[in-house]
Amino acid sequence: MAEVRIKLYSSAFIAAALAAATVFAAPVKISDLSPNAVVFLNSHLSEGRIVSVADDGSFFFPDYIVELSDLTRVRFDFDGQWRSVENSKTGIALKSVPPHIREAFETRFIGAKIRSMQKRRNGGIEVVLFDGRVFHFYENGECIDFTPEGGG
């Protein structure tokens, strides 16, 4: 019986520790960012100055959240590959968007303002506009799904 209690207590302790670790984002030094993340920031988001860097608290595979002075927020995985970019205030500049998606917005969706983009598990990228439209792109730039304005 005592062995069962010990296992229950240790399981509860581990669960509580992991939960606490994922709730609080810990500050991180800019120098702790992966070189890939630094290259992405310098190449695609050079207008904004880094205001803060935080570890999202994941125990095994930390993600880093970088906030810029222009209110852009970028999430990187532990290797420094971007996972999402968001700017709910002014939008994401087209020069910050992958070339195959940028081309679609320069030719087919002229004037649309991008609120966020996020890499999907299937290898595609989801792009959300300020007007509520949502686009899903394959890596080759093909638009595979589109939710019209108003979600219909």
PDB file of C-alpha atoms in Angstrom:
ATOM      1  CA  MET A   1       0.000   0.000   0.000  1.00  0.00           C
ATOM      2  CA  ALA A   2       2.840   2.372   0.864  1.00  0.00           C
ATOM      3  CA  GLU A   3       4.395   1.699  -2.549  1.00  0.00           C
ATOM      4  CA  VAL A   4       1.162   2.739  -4.272  1.00  0.00           C
ATOM      5  CA  ARG A   5       1.065   6.003  -2.291  1.00  0.00           C
ATOM      6  CA  ILE A   6       4.678   6.787  -3.168  1.00  0.00           C
ATOM      7  CA  LYS A   7       3.966   6.198  -6.862  1.00  0.00           C
ATOM      8  CA  LEU A   8       0.864   8.386  -6.679  1.00  0.00           C
ATOM      9  CA  TYR A   9       2.717  11.162  -4.852  1.00  0.00           C
ATOM     10  CA  SER A  10       5.672  11.058  -7.234  1.00  0.00           C
ATOM     11  CA  SER A  11       3.351  11.038 -10.261  1.00  0.00           C
ATOM     12  CA  ALA A  12       1.424  13.987  -8.846  1.00  0.00           C
ATOM     13  CA  PHE A  13       4.674  15.845  -8.118  1.00  0.00           C
ATOM     14  CA  ILE A  14       5.985  15.288 -11.651  1.00  0.00           C
ATOM     15  CA  ALA A  15       2.667  16.389 -13.183  1.00  0.00           C
ATOM     16  CA  ALA A  16       2.587  19.520 -10.994  1.00  0.00           C
ATOM     17  CA  ALA A  17       6.192  20.385 -11.838  1.00  0.00           C
ATOM     18  CA  LEU A  18       5.592  20.010 -15.582  1.00  0.00           C
ATOM     19  CA  ALA A  19       2.389  22.040 -15.375  1.00  0.00           C
ATOM     20  CA  ALA A  20       4.140  24.821 -13.474  1.00  0.00           C
ATOM     21  CA  ALA A  21       6.978  24.828 -15.989  1.00  0.00           C
ATOM     22  CA  THR A  22       4.610  25.300 -18.918  1.00  0.00           C
ATOM     23  CA  VAL A  23       2.592  28.130 -17.345  1.00  0.00           C
ATOM     24  CA  PHE A  24       5.313  30.707 -16.785  1.00  0.00           C
ATOM     25  CA  ALA A  25       7.472  32.087 -19.577  1.00  0.00           C
ATOM     26  CA  ALA A  26      10.993  32.548 -18.300  1.00  0.00           C
ATOM     27  CA  PRO A  27      13.117  35.462 -19.558  1.00  0.00           C
ATOM     28  CA  VAL A  28      15.940  34.475 -21.877  1.00  0.00           C
ATOM     29  CA  LYS A  29      19.004  36.395 -23.028  1.00  0.00           C
ATOM     30  CA  ILE A  30      19.094  37.323 -26.695  1.00  0.00           C
ATOM     31  CA  SER A  31      22.430  35.531 -26.922  1.00  0.00           C
ATOM     32  CA  ASP A  32      20.629  32.279 -25.973  1.00  0.00           C
ATOM     33  CA  LEU A  33      18.587  32.343 -29.191  1.00  0.00           C
ATOM     34  CA  SER A  34      19.561  29.888 -31.897  1.00  0.00           C
ATOM     35  CA  PRO A  35      21.620  31.364 -34.762  1.00  0.00           C
ATOM     36  CA  ASN A  36      18.739  30.375 -37.096  1.00  0.00           C
ATOM     37  CA  ALA A  37      16.358  32.578 -35.112  1.00  0.00           C
ATOM     38  CA  VAL A  38      18.763  35.522 -35.193  1.00  0.00           C
ATOM     39  CA  VAL A  39      19.214  35.169 -38.970  1.00  0.00           C
ATOM     40  CA  PHE A  40      15.416  35.075 -39.459  1.00  0.00           C
ATOM     41  CA  LEU A  41      14.910  38.183 -37.321  1.00  0.00           C
ATOM     42  CA  ASN A  42      17.690  40.109 -39.068  1.00  0.00           C
ATOM     43  CA  SER A  43      16.583  39.033 -42.557  1.00  0.00           C
ATOM     44  CA  HIS A  44      12.812  39.338 -42.297  1.00  0.00           C
ATOM     45  CA  LEU A  45      11.940  41.558 -39.350  1.00  0.00           C
ATOM     46  CA  SER A  46      14.770  44.062 -39.188  1.00  0.00           C
ATOM     47  CA  GLU A  47      12.480  47.078 -38.558  1.00  0.00           C
ATOM     48  CA  GLY A  48      11.604  45.934 -35.052  1.00  0.00           C
ATOM     49  CA  ARG A  49      14.084  45.986 -32.197  1.00  0.00           C
ATOM     50  CA  ILE A  50      13.981  42.982 -29.826  1.00  0.00           C
ATOM     51  CA  VAL A  51      12.167  44.017 -26.667  1.00  0.00           C
ATOM     52  CA  SER A  52      11.980  40.658 -24.909  1.00  0.00           C
ATOM     53  CA  VAL A  53      12.792  36.994 -25.333  1.00  0.00           C
ATOM     54  CA  ALA A  54      11.101  34.334 -23.242  1.00  0.00           C
ATOM     55  CA  ASP A  55      11.169  30.566 -23.011  1.00  0.00           C
ATOM     56  CA  ASP A  56       7.613  29.249 -23.079  1.00  0.00           C
ATOM     57  CA  GLY A  57       8.565  26.795 -20.343  1.00  0.00           C
ATOM     58  CA  SER A  58       8.253  23.493 -22.206  1.00  0.00           C
ATOM     59  CA  PHE A  59      10.511  21.059 -20.428  1.00  0.00           C
ATOM     60  CA  PHE A  60      11.704  18.864 -23.303  1.00  0.00           C
ATOM     61  CA  PHE A  61      11.487  21.100 -26.373  1.00  0.00           C
ATOM     62  CA  PRO A  62      11.449  24.782 -25.422  1.00  0.00           C
ATOM     63  CA  ASP A  63       9.967  27.342 -27.754  1.00  0.00           C
ATOM     64  CA  TYR A  64      11.181  30.904 -27.632  1.00  0.00           C
ATOM     65  CA  ILE A  65       8.835  33.855 -27.881  1.00  0.00           C
ATOM     66  CA  VAL A  66      10.445  37.021 -29.196  1.00  0.00           C
ATOM     67  CA  GLU A  67       8.628  40.341 -28.943  1.00  0.00           C
ATOM     68  CA  LEU A  68       9.742  43.255 -31.089  1.00  0.00           C
ATOM     69  CA  SER A  69       9.343  47.008 -30.633  1.00  0.00           C
ATOM     70  CA  ASP A  70       6.877  47.147 -33.561  1.00  0.00           C
ATOM     71  CA  LEU A  71       4.582  44.767 -31.588  1.00  0.00           C
ATOM     72  CA  THR A  72       5.464  41.735 -33.711  1.00  0.00           C
ATOM     73  CA  ARG A  73       5.597  38.467 -31.805  1.00  0.00           C
ATOM     74  CA  VAL A  74       7.570  35.503 -33.186  1.00  0.00           C
ATOM     75  CA  ARG A  75       7.610  31.967 -31.813  1.00  0.00           C
ATOM     76  CA  PHE A  76      10.669  29.828 -32.598  1.00  0.00           C
ATOM     77  CA  ASP A  77      11.220  26.149 -31.919  1.00  0.00           C
ATOM     78  CA  PHE A  78      14.318  24.945 -30.074  1.00  0.00           C
ATOM     79  CA  ASP A  79      16.289  24.840 -33.369  1.00  0.00           C
ATOM     80  CA  GLY A  80      15.454  28.462 -34.149  1.00  0.00           C
ATOM     81  CA  GLN A  81      12.960  27.719 -36.928  1.00  0.00           C
ATOM     82  CA  TRP A  82      10.004  30.114 -36.866  1.00  0.00           C
ATOM     83  CA  ARG A  83       6.676  28.524 -35.936  1.00  0.00           C
ATOM     84  CA  SER A  84       4.447  31.602 -35.933  1.00  0.00           C
ATOM     85  CA  VAL A  85       4.591  35.346 -36.545  1.00  0.00           C
ATOM     86  CA  GLU A  86       1.886  37.741 -35.399  1.00  0.00           C
ATOM     87  CA  ASN A  87       1.274  41.451 -35.294  1.00  0.00           C
ATOM     88  CA  SER A  88      -2.290  42.244 -34.249  1.00  0.00           C
ATOM     89  CA  LYS A  89      -1.708  45.999 -34.319  1.00  0.00           C
ATOM     90  CA  THR A  90      -0.075  46.905 -37.629  1.00  0.00           C
ATOM     91  CA  GLY A  91       0.131  43.589 -39.477  1.00  0.00           C
ATOM     92  CA  ILE A  92       3.031  41.657 -40.933  1.00  0.00           C
ATOM     93  CA  ALA A  93       4.965  43.332 -43.738  1.00  0.00           C
ATOM     94  CA  LEU A  94       4.958  41.357 -47.000  1.00  0.00           C
ATOM     95  CA  LYS A  95       8.746  41.317 -47.025  1.00  0.00           C
ATOM     96  CA  SER A  96       8.554  39.188 -43.856  1.00  0.00           C
ATOM     97  CA  VAL A  97       6.373  36.551 -45.523  1.00  0.00           C
ATOM     98  CA  PRO A  98       7.841  33.513 -47.336  1.00  0.00           C
ATOM     99  CA  PRO A  99       8.345  34.314 -51.044  1.00  0.00           C
ATOM    100  CA  HIS A 100       5.707  31.898 -52.385  1.00  0.00           C
ATOM    101  CA  ILE A 101       3.048  33.418 -50.129  1.00  0.00           C
ATOM    102  CA  ARG A 102       4.237  36.980 -50.755  1.00  0.00           C
ATOM    103  CA  GLU A 103       3.790  36.429 -54.491  1.00  0.00           C
ATOM    104  CA  ALA A 104       0.179  35.307 -53.977  1.00  0.00           C
ATOM    105  CA  PHE A 105      -0.589  38.424 -51.939  1.00  0.00           C
ATOM    106  CA  GLU A 106       1.146  40.722 -54.413  1.00  0.00           C
ATOM    107  CA  THR A 107      -0.769  39.289 -57.376  1.00  0.00           C
ATOM    108  CA  ARG A 108      -4.078  37.756 -56.238  1.00  0.00           C
ATOM    109  CA  PHE A 109      -4.863  39.301 -52.845  1.00  0.00           C
ATOM    110  CA  ILE A 110      -3.644  42.864 -53.396  1.00  0.00           C
ATOM    111  CA  GLY A 111      -4.056  45.144 -50.405  1.00  0.00           C
ATOM    112  CA  ALA A 112      -4.866  42.344 -47.945  1.00  0.00           C
ATOM    113  CA  LYS A 113      -3.278  42.862 -44.522  1.00  0.00           C
ATOM    114  CA  ILE A 114      -1.751  39.839 -42.808  1.00  0.00           C
ATOM    115  CA  ARG A 115      -2.378  39.541 -39.079  1.00  0.00           C
ATOM    116  CA  SER A 116      -0.558  36.263 -38.467  1.00  0.00           C
ATOM    117  CA  MET A 117       0.994  33.234 -40.076  1.00  0.00           C
ATOM    118  CA  GLN A 118       1.692  29.868 -38.534  1.00  0.00           C
ATOM    119  CA  LYS A 119       3.428  26.739 -39.770  1.00  0.00           C
ATOM    120  CA  ARG A 120       1.125  23.712 -39.787  1.00  0.00           C
ATOM    121  CA  ARG A 121       2.064  20.134 -38.999  1.00  0.00           C
ATOM    122  CA  ASN A 122       1.320  19.105 -42.605  1.00  0.00           C
ATOM    123  CA  GLY A 123       4.129  21.363 -43.812  1.00  0.00           C
ATOM    124  CA  GLY A 124       1.810  24.138 -44.933  1.00  0.00           C
ATOM    125  CA  ILE A 125       1.399  27.645 -43.608  1.00  0.00           C
ATOM    126  CA  GLU A 126      -1.808  29.182 -42.304  1.00  0.00           C
ATOM    127  CA  VAL A 127      -2.218  32.904 -42.986  1.00  0.00           C
ATOM    128  CA  VAL A 128      -4.863  34.948 -41.146  1.00  0.00           C
ATOM    129  CA  LEU A 129      -5.902  38.370 -42.401  1.00  0.00           C
ATOM    130  CA  PHE A 130      -7.337  41.285 -40.445  1.00  0.00           C
ATOM    131  CA  ASP A 131     -10.649  40.926 -42.305  1.00  0.00           C
ATOM    132  CA  GLY A 132     -11.093  37.384 -40.952  1.00  0.00           C
ATOM    133  CA  ARG A 133     -10.125  35.426 -44.057  1.00  0.00           C
ATOM    134  CA  VAL A 134      -7.884  32.413 -43.473  1.00  0.00           C
ATOM    135  CA  PHE A 135      -5.637  30.875 -46.128  1.00  0.00           C
ATOM    136  CA  HIS A 136      -3.723  27.601 -46.055  1.00  0.00           C
ATOM    137  CA  PHE A 137      -0.712  27.297 -48.348  1.00  0.00           C
ATOM    138  CA  TYR A 138       1.468  24.346 -49.288  1.00  0.00           C
ATOM    139  CA  GLU A 139       5.211  24.957 -49.175  1.00  0.00           C
ATOM    140  CA  ASN A 140       5.164  25.359 -52.995  1.00  0.00           C
ATOM    141  CA  GLY A 141       2.820  28.354 -52.697  1.00  0.00           C
ATOM    142  CA  GLU A 142      -0.388  26.641 -53.809  1.00  0.00           C
ATOM    143  CA  CYS A 143      -3.360  27.914 -51.833  1.00  0.00           C
ATOM    144  CA  ILE A 144      -5.080  24.727 -50.668  1.00  0.00           C
ATOM    145  CA  ASP A 145      -7.855  26.152 -48.537  1.00  0.00           C
ATOM    146  CA  PHE A 146      -9.562  29.471 -48.131  1.00  0.00           C
ATOM    147  CA  THR A 147     -12.139  30.672 -45.628  1.00  0.00           C
ATOM    148  CA  PRO A 148     -14.025  33.658 -47.076  1.00  0.00           C
ATOM    149  CA  GLU A 149     -14.659  36.856 -45.172  1.00  0.00           C
ATOM    150  CA  GLY A 150     -17.229  36.218 -42.445  1.00  0.00           C
ATOM    151  CA  GLY A 151     -16.169  32.570 -42.076  1.00  0.00           C
ATOM    152  CA  GLY A 152     -18.740  31.201 -44.551  1.00  0.00           C
TER     153      GLY A 152
END
